[in-house]
Short mmCIF file of C-alpha atoms in Angstrom, two decimals:
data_model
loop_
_atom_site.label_atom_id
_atom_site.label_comp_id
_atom_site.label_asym_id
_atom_site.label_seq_id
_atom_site.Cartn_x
_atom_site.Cartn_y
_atom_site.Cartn_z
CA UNK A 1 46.74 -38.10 -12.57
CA UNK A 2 45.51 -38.30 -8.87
CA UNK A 3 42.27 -40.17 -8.29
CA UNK A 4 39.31 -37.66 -8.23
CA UNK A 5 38.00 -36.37 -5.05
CA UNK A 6 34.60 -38.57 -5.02
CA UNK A 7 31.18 -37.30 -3.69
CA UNK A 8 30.85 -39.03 -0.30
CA UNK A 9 28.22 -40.97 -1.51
CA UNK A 10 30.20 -42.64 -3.66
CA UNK A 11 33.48 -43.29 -1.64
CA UNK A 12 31.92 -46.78 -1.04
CA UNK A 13 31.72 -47.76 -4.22
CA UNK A 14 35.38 -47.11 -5.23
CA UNK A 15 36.57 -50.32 -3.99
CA UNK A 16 34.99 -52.34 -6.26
CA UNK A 17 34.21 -49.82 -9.13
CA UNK A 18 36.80 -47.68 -8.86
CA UNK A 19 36.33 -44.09 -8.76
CA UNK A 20 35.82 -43.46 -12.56
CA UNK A 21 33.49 -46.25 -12.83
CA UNK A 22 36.12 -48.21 -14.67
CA UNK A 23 35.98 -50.85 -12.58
CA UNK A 24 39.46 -53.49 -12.00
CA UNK A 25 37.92 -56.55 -10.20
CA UNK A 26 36.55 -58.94 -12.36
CA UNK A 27 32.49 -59.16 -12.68
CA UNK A 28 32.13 -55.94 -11.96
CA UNK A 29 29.94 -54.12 -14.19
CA UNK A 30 31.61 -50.94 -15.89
CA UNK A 31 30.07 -47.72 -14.29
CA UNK A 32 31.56 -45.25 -16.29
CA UNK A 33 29.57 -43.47 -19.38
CA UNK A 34 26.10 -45.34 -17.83
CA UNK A 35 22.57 -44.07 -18.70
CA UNK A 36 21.80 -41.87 -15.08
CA UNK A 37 18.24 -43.32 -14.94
CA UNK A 38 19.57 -46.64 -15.62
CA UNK A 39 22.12 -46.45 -12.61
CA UNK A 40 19.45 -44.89 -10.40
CA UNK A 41 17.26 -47.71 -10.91
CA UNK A 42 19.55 -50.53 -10.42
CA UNK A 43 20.39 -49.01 -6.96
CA UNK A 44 16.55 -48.88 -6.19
CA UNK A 45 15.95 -52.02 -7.48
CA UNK A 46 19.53 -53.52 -4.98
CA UNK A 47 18.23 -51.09 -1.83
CA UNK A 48 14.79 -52.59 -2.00
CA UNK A 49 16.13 -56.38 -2.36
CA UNK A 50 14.65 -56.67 -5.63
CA UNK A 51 18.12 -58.05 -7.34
CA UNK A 52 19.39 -61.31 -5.16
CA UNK A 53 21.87 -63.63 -5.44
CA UNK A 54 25.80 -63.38 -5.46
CA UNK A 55 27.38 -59.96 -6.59
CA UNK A 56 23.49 -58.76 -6.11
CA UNK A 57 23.71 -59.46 -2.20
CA UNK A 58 26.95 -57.52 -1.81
CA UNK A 59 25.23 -54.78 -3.54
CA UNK A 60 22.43 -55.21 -1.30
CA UNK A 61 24.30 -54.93 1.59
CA UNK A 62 25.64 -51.18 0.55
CA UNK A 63 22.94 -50.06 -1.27
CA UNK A 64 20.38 -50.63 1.80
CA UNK A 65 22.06 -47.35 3.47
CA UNK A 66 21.71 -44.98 0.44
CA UNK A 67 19.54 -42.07 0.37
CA UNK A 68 17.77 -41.35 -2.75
CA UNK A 69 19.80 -37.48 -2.77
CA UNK A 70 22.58 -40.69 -2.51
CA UNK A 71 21.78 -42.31 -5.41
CA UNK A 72 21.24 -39.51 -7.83
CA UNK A 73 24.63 -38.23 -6.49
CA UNK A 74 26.45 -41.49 -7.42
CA UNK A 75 24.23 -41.90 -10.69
CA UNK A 76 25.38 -38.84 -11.61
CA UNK A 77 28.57 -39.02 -10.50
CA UNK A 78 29.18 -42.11 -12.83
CA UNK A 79 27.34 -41.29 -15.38
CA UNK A 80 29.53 -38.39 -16.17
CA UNK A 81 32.69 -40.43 -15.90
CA UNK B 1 25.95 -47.00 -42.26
CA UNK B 2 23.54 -49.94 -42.01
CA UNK B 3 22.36 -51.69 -38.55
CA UNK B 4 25.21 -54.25 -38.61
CA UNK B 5 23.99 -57.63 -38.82
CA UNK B 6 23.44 -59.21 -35.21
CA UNK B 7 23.61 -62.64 -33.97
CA UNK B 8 20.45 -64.51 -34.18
CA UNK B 9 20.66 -64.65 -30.45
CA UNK B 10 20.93 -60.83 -29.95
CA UNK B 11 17.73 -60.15 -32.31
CA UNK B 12 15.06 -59.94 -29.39
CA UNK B 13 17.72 -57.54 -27.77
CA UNK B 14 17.63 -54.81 -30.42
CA UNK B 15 14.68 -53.42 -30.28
CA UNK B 16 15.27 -51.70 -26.90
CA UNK B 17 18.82 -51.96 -26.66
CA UNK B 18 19.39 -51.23 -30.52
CA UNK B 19 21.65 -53.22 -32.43
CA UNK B 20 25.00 -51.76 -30.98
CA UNK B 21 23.88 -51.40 -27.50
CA UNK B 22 23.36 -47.71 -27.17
CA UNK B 23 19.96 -47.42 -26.87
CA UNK B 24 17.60 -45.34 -27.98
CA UNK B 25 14.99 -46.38 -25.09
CA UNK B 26 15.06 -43.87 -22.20
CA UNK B 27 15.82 -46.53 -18.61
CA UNK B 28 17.44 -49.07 -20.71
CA UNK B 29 21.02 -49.64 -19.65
CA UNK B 30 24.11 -49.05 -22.31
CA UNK B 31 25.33 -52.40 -22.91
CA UNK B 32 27.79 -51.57 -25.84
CA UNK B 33 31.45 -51.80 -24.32
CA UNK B 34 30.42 -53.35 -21.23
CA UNK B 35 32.30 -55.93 -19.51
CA UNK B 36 31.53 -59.48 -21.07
CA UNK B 37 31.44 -61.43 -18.04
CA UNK B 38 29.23 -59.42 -15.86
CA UNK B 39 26.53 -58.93 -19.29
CA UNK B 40 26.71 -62.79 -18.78
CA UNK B 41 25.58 -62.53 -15.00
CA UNK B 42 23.20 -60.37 -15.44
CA UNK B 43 21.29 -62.20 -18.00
CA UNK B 44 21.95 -65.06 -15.95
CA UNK B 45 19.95 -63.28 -13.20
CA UNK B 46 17.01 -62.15 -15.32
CA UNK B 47 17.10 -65.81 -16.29
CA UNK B 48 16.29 -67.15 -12.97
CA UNK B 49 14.60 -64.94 -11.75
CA UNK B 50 16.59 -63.32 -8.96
CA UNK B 51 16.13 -59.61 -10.54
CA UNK B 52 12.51 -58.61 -10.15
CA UNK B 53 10.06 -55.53 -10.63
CA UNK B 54 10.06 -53.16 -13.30
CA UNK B 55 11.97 -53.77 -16.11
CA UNK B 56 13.61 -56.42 -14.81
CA UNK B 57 10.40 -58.79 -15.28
CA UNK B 58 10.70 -57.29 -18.90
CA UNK B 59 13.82 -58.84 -19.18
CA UNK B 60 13.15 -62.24 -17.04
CA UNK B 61 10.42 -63.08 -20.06
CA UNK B 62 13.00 -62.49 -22.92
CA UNK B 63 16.22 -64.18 -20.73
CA UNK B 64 14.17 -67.49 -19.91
CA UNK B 65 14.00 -68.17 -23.47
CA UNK B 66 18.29 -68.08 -24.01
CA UNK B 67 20.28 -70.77 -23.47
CA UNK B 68 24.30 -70.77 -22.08
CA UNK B 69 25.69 -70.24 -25.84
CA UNK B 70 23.34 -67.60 -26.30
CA UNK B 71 23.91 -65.96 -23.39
CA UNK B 72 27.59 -66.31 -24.38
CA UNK B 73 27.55 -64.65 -27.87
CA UNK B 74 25.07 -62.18 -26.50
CA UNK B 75 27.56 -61.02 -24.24
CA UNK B 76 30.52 -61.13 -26.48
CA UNK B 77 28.31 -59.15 -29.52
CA UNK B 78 27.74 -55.93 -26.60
CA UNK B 79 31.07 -56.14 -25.25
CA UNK B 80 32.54 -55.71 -28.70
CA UNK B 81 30.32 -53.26 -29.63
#
């Protein structure tokens, strides 16, 4: 079926994760099913540079513009997928 | 049924991520099902230290102590799982 019209929040996270959190590139943590509160604080703990270091800088890089009303959008968002 | 047995390597895991990686503990991530080799980047991370604060400093005192293999069949276990 057609991909799922995703949040705006979370259109930047598609690429890599997919848009049901089911993620195709390799390394890539799966998304989909995750605890909420775990996701939110992963995406704190990226946005405030506390994760470094390969994938973690990528994630850095994108996470650095999120809002927190972001990040419990996209928590949510994947945490229901 | 009973708690399957685990690895001796996945042991200090269970009591937060419980033996099948769907954890009990509210902030702890699901692990069961995950993708094998980003569980082994992760630890990898809490191993040298690049995730900090929170939980993650939780996680860099139990990851110092595993070595490659373990890391290995600790991923393999939760991805199975």
């Amino acid at each position: 079926e057609e991909t799922p019209a995703v949040p705006s929040s979370v259109s930047s996270c598609v690429s890599c994760h997919s848009a049901d959190g089911n993620p195709l590139v390799a390394g890539v943590p799966i998304l989909a099913g995750q605890r909420e509160d775990y996701l939110q604080s992963a995406l704190k703990s990226y946005r405030s540079g506390y994760r470094k270091g390969g994938m973690a800088d990528v994630m850095g890089v994108y996470a650095k513009e999120l809002s927190d009303s972001d990040i419990e959008e996209i928590a949510k968002w994947f945490a229901a997928n």
